[in-house]
A tleap script that builds the chain and sets N, CA, C and O, in Angstrom:
source leaprc.protein.ff14SB
mol = sequence {
  NMET PRO TYR THR GLU HIE THR ILE CYS ASP
  PHE GLY LEU HIE LYS GLY GLU PRO TYR THR
  LYS LEU PRO ALA SER PHE LEU THR TRP MET
  ILE GLY THR ASN HIE ASN LYS ARG GLU TYR
  ALA ASP ALA GLU LEU LYS ARG ARG GLN HIE
  ALA ALA THR LYS LEU THR THR PRO SER CLYS
}
set mol.1.N position { -2.704 18.578 7.426 }
set mol.1.CA position { -3.832 17.993 6.788 }
set mol.1.C position { -3.446 17.980 5.235 }
set mol.1.O position { -2.995 18.984 4.684 }
set mol.2.N position { -3.643 16.839 4.610 }
set mol.2.CA position { -3.337 16.615 3.151 }
set mol.2.C position { -4.492 17.359 2.395 }
set mol.2.O position { -5.592 17.521 2.922 }
set mol.3.N position { -4.208 17.778 1.209 }
set mol.3.CA position { -5.070 18.338 0.397 }
set mol.3.C position { -5.869 17.307 -0.187 }
set mol.3.O position { -5.382 16.228 -0.525 }
set mol.4.N position { -7.232 17.634 -0.336 }
set mol.4.CA position { -8.219 16.696 -1.147 }
set mol.4.C position { -9.219 17.687 -1.889 }
set mol.4.O position { -9.300 18.867 -1.549 }
set mol.5.N position { -9.884 17.209 -2.794 }
set mol.5.CA position { -10.738 18.197 -3.590 }
set mol.5.C position { -11.889 18.772 -2.640 }
set mol.5.O position { -12.696 19.600 -3.062 }
set mol.6.N position { -11.915 18.307 -1.395 }
set mol.6.CA position { -12.942 18.846 -0.483 }
set mol.6.C position { -12.305 19.866 0.601 }
set mol.6.O position { -12.933 20.386 1.523 }
set mol.7.N position { -11.078 20.030 0.339 }
set mol.7.CA position { -10.324 20.973 1.298 }
set mol.7.C position { -10.803 22.337 1.172 }
set mol.7.O position { -10.991 22.811 0.052 }
set mol.8.N position { -11.026 23.042 2.281 }
set mol.8.CA position { -11.710 24.191 2.428 }
set mol.8.C position { -10.542 25.406 2.730 }
set mol.8.O position { -9.697 25.177 3.595 }
set mol.9.N position { -10.526 26.545 2.081 }
set mol.9.CA position { -9.717 27.738 2.300 }
set mol.9.C position { -10.056 28.086 3.756 }
set mol.9.O position { -11.232 28.018 4.115 }
set mol.10.N position { -9.151 28.432 4.561 }
set mol.10.CA position { -9.417 28.841 5.983 }
set mol.10.C position { -8.830 30.223 6.268 }
set mol.10.O position { -8.540 30.542 7.420 }
set mol.11.N position { -8.643 31.090 5.175 }
set mol.11.CA position { -8.107 32.535 5.511 }
set mol.11.C position { -8.670 33.404 4.151 }
set mol.11.O position { -9.119 32.986 3.084 }
set mol.12.N position { -8.478 34.617 4.585 }
set mol.12.CA position { -8.713 35.858 3.659 }
set mol.12.C position { -10.105 35.916 3.021 }
set mol.12.O position { -11.126 35.652 3.656 }
set mol.13.N position { -10.093 36.256 1.805 }
set mol.13.CA position { -11.253 36.749 0.987 }
set mol.13.C position { -12.091 35.466 0.682 }
set mol.13.O position { -13.320 35.480 0.609 }
set mol.14.N position { -11.407 34.486 0.531 }
set mol.14.CA position { -12.012 33.237 0.064 }
set mol.14.C position { -12.268 32.182 1.285 }
set mol.14.O position { -12.513 31.007 1.010 }
set mol.15.N position { -12.217 32.548 2.399 }
set mol.15.CA position { -12.371 31.752 3.621 }
set mol.15.C position { -13.726 31.073 3.545 }
set mol.15.O position { -14.773 31.690 3.348 }
set mol.16.N position { -13.632 29.688 3.723 }
set mol.16.CA position { -14.926 28.945 3.713 }
set mol.16.C position { -15.290 28.338 2.267 }
set mol.16.O position { -16.291 27.627 2.173 }
set mol.17.N position { -14.579 28.577 1.264 }
set mol.17.CA position { -14.795 28.038 0.018 }
set mol.17.C position { -13.721 27.070 -0.342 }
set mol.17.O position { -12.526 27.191 -0.070 }
set mol.18.N position { -14.324 26.044 -1.022 }
set mol.18.CA position { -13.345 24.860 -1.373 }
set mol.18.C position { -12.298 25.405 -2.389 }
set mol.18.O position { -12.548 26.351 -3.137 }
set mol.19.N position { -11.141 24.762 -2.365 }
set mol.19.CA position { -9.981 25.074 -3.254 }
set mol.19.C position { -10.313 24.913 -4.698 }
set mol.19.O position { -9.737 25.561 -5.572 }
set mol.20.N position { -11.349 23.948 -4.959 }
set mol.20.CA position { -11.770 23.800 -6.310 }
set mol.20.C position { -12.575 24.936 -6.939 }
set mol.20.O position { -12.802 24.947 -8.149 }
set mol.21.N position { -13.007 25.891 -6.111 }
set mol.21.CA position { -13.824 26.951 -6.493 }
set mol.21.C position { -13.044 28.355 -6.433 }
set mol.21.O position { -13.587 29.420 -6.725 }
set mol.22.N position { -11.836 28.246 -6.059 }
set mol.22.CA position { -10.950 29.475 -5.932 }
set mol.22.C position { -10.452 29.989 -7.268 }
set mol.22.O position { -10.070 29.184 -8.117 }
set mol.23.N position { -10.442 31.113 -7.459 }
set mol.23.CA position { -9.842 31.612 -8.841 }
set mol.23.C position { -8.573 31.282 -9.109 }
set mol.23.O position { -7.810 31.371 -8.147 }
set mol.24.N position { -8.085 30.900 -10.202 }
set mol.24.CA position { -6.644 30.584 -10.612 }
set mol.24.C position { -5.741 31.649 -10.112 }
set mol.24.O position { -4.660 31.349 -9.605 }
set mol.25.N position { -6.129 32.858 -10.228 }
set mol.25.CA position { -5.309 34.018 -9.875 }
set mol.25.C position { -5.018 34.082 -8.358 }
set mol.25.O position { -3.939 34.542 -7.984 }
set mol.26.N position { -5.910 33.653 -7.493 }
set mol.26.CA position { -5.662 33.564 -6.119 }
set mol.26.C position { -4.745 32.438 -5.826 }
set mol.26.O position { -3.864 32.610 -4.983 }
set mol.27.N position { -4.866 31.291 -6.445 }
set mol.27.CA position { -4.151 30.205 -6.322 }
set mol.27.C position { -2.608 30.527 -6.647 }
set mol.27.O position { -1.686 30.171 -5.913 }
set mol.28.N position { -2.444 31.263 -7.868 }
set mol.28.CA position { -1.141 31.658 -8.417 }
set mol.28.C position { -0.521 32.565 -7.307 }
set mol.28.O position { 0.656 32.448 -6.966 }
set mol.29.N position { -1.348 33.442 -6.780 }
set mol.29.CA position { -0.859 34.524 -5.823 }
set mol.29.C position { -0.219 33.694 -4.600 }
set mol.29.O position { 0.892 33.969 -4.147 }
set mol.30.N position { -1.021 32.658 -4.115 }
set mol.30.CA position { -0.486 31.868 -2.933 }
set mol.30.C position { 0.849 31.212 -3.221 }
set mol.30.O position { 1.645 31.059 -2.295 }
set mol.31.N position { 1.137 30.821 -4.432 }
set mol.31.CA position { 2.285 30.247 -4.765 }
set mol.31.C position { 3.465 31.323 -4.937 }
set mol.31.O position { 4.602 31.189 -4.485 }
set mol.32.N position { 3.025 32.322 -5.612 }
set mol.32.CA position { 3.970 33.508 -5.805 }
set mol.32.C position { 4.505 34.034 -4.541 }
set mol.32.O position { 5.705 34.290 -4.443 }
set mol.33.N position { 3.646 34.217 -3.523 }
set mol.33.CA position { 3.992 34.868 -2.199 }
set mol.33.C position { 4.551 33.752 -1.173 }
set mol.33.O position { 4.714 34.057 0.008 }
set mol.34.N position { 4.837 32.475 -1.636 }
set mol.34.CA position { 5.219 31.508 -0.832 }
set mol.34.C position { 4.396 31.328 0.544 }
set mol.34.O position { 4.887 31.250 1.670 }
set mol.35.N position { 3.051 31.281 0.201 }
set mol.35.CA position { 2.047 31.118 1.360 }
set mol.35.C position { 2.216 29.820 1.931 }
set mol.35.O position { 2.582 28.841 1.281 }
set mol.36.N position { 1.911 29.815 3.320 }
set mol.36.CA position { 2.200 28.580 4.145 }
set mol.36.C position { 1.294 27.268 3.591 }
set mol.36.O position { 1.561 26.102 3.881 }
set mol.37.N position { 0.218 27.673 2.775 }
set mol.37.CA position { -0.595 26.744 2.201 }
set mol.37.C position { -0.465 26.632 0.633 }
set mol.37.O position { -1.369 26.193 -0.078 }
set mol.38.N position { 0.788 27.088 0.157 }
set mol.38.CA position { 1.022 27.101 -1.346 }
set mol.38.C position { 0.905 25.610 -1.836 }
set mol.38.O position { 0.615 25.394 -3.013 }
set mol.39.N position { 1.124 24.586 -0.959 }
set mol.39.CA position { 1.016 23.281 -1.619 }
set mol.39.C position { -0.331 22.958 -1.936 }
set mol.39.O position { -0.436 22.253 -2.940 }
set mol.40.N position { -1.501 23.303 -1.312 }
set mol.40.CA position { -2.832 23.168 -1.628 }
set mol.40.C position { -3.098 23.901 -3.015 }
set mol.40.O position { -3.714 23.335 -3.918 }
set mol.41.N position { -2.580 25.239 -3.136 }
set mol.41.CA position { -2.803 25.812 -4.403 }
set mol.41.C position { -2.155 25.153 -5.678 }
set mol.41.O position { -2.701 25.167 -6.781 }
set mol.42.N position { -0.942 24.579 -5.417 }
set mol.42.CA position { -0.082 24.010 -6.397 }
set mol.42.C position { -0.890 22.612 -6.767 }
set mol.42.O position { -0.963 22.269 -7.947 }
set mol.43.N position { -1.469 21.849 -5.758 }
set mol.43.CA position { -2.028 20.741 -6.073 }
set mol.43.C position { -3.369 20.986 -6.924 }
set mol.43.O position { -3.696 20.274 -7.874 }
set mol.44.N position { -4.096 22.082 -6.459 }
set mol.44.CA position { -5.417 22.359 -7.113 }
set mol.44.C position { -5.127 22.752 -8.567 }
set mol.44.O position { -5.831 22.262 -9.449 }
set mol.45.N position { -4.160 23.585 -8.870 }
set mol.45.CA position { -3.888 23.875 -10.218 }
set mol.45.C position { -3.403 22.701 -11.029 }
set mol.45.O position { -3.689 22.576 -12.219 }
set mol.46.N position { -2.706 21.893 -10.396 }
set mol.46.CA position { -2.276 20.678 -11.177 }
set mol.46.C position { -3.446 19.793 -11.354 }
set mol.46.O position { -3.515 19.100 -12.369 }
set mol.47.N position { -4.302 19.760 -10.523 }
set mol.47.CA position { -5.646 19.040 -10.790 }
set mol.47.C position { -6.481 19.504 -11.844 }
set mol.47.O position { -7.081 18.720 -12.579 }
set mol.48.N position { -6.557 20.875 -11.966 }
set mol.48.CA position { -7.077 21.461 -13.174 }
set mol.48.C position { -6.557 21.371 -14.437 }
set mol.48.O position { -7.248 21.289 -15.452 }
set mol.49.N position { -5.224 21.384 -14.404 }
set mol.49.CA position { -4.491 21.139 -15.568 }
set mol.49.C position { -4.533 19.648 -16.028 }
set mol.49.O position { -4.457 19.410 -17.233 }
set mol.50.N position { -4.639 18.744 -15.223 }
set mol.50.CA position { -4.788 17.246 -15.560 }
set mol.50.C position { -6.416 17.191 -16.164 }
set mol.50.O position { -6.691 16.607 -17.213 }
set mol.51.N position { -7.226 17.756 -15.489 }
set mol.51.CA position { -8.665 17.650 -15.991 }
set mol.51.C position { -8.795 18.259 -17.354 }
set mol.51.O position { -9.433 17.671 -18.227 }
set mol.52.N position { -8.161 19.523 -17.593 }
set mol.52.CA position { -8.305 20.072 -18.822 }
set mol.52.C position { -7.565 19.316 -19.942 }
set mol.52.O position { -8.039 19.245 -21.075 }
set mol.53.N position { -6.453 18.783 -19.616 }
set mol.53.CA position { -5.646 17.995 -20.624 }
set mol.53.C position { -6.382 16.699 -20.907 }
set mol.53.O position { -6.412 16.277 -22.063 }
set mol.54.N position { -6.973 16.048 -19.930 }
set mol.54.CA position { -7.855 14.712 -20.107 }
set mol.54.C position { -9.027 15.091 -20.997 }
set mol.54.O position { -9.414 14.253 -21.811 }
set mol.55.N position { -9.605 16.223 -20.925 }
set mol.55.CA position { -10.720 16.639 -21.685 }
set mol.55.C position { -10.330 16.947 -23.211 }
set mol.55.O position { -11.146 16.813 -24.123 }
set mol.56.N position { -9.164 17.321 -23.380 }
set mol.56.CA position { -8.847 17.694 -24.765 }
set mol.56.C position { -8.006 16.746 -25.474 }
set mol.56.O position { -7.599 16.999 -26.608 }
set mol.57.N position { -7.681 15.501 -24.773 }
set mol.57.CA position { -7.011 14.442 -25.484 }
set mol.57.C position { -8.094 13.481 -26.191 }
set mol.57.O position { -9.069 12.994 -25.619 }
set mol.58.N position { -7.752 13.303 -27.504 }
set mol.58.CA position { -8.675 12.491 -28.213 }
set mol.58.C position { -8.805 10.932 -27.708 }
set mol.58.O position { -7.801 10.351 -27.296 }
set mol.59.N position { -9.884 10.382 -27.749 }
set mol.59.CA position { -9.903 8.977 -27.260 }
set mol.59.C position { -9.664 8.044 -28.407 }
set mol.59.O position { -9.899 8.442 -29.548 }
set mol.60.N position { -9.242 6.903 -28.203 }
set mol.60.CA position { -8.808 6.119 -29.295 }
set mol.60.C position { -9.978 4.834 -29.371 }
set mol.60.O position { -9.881 3.962 -30.234 }
savepdb mol mol.pdb
quit
């Protein structure tokens, strides 16, 4: 299943929560441990980075 902003975590402490609500530390842990759903964590962290960058970029 591809990652979307509505994808729900299906394991562990955060089971049942959308990836958009997971702590960055948990997502980073997923990537660092080579978790089988690390692509979801990576996609969510990139989405957050893009959103943060978009908010801090001045408009012309």
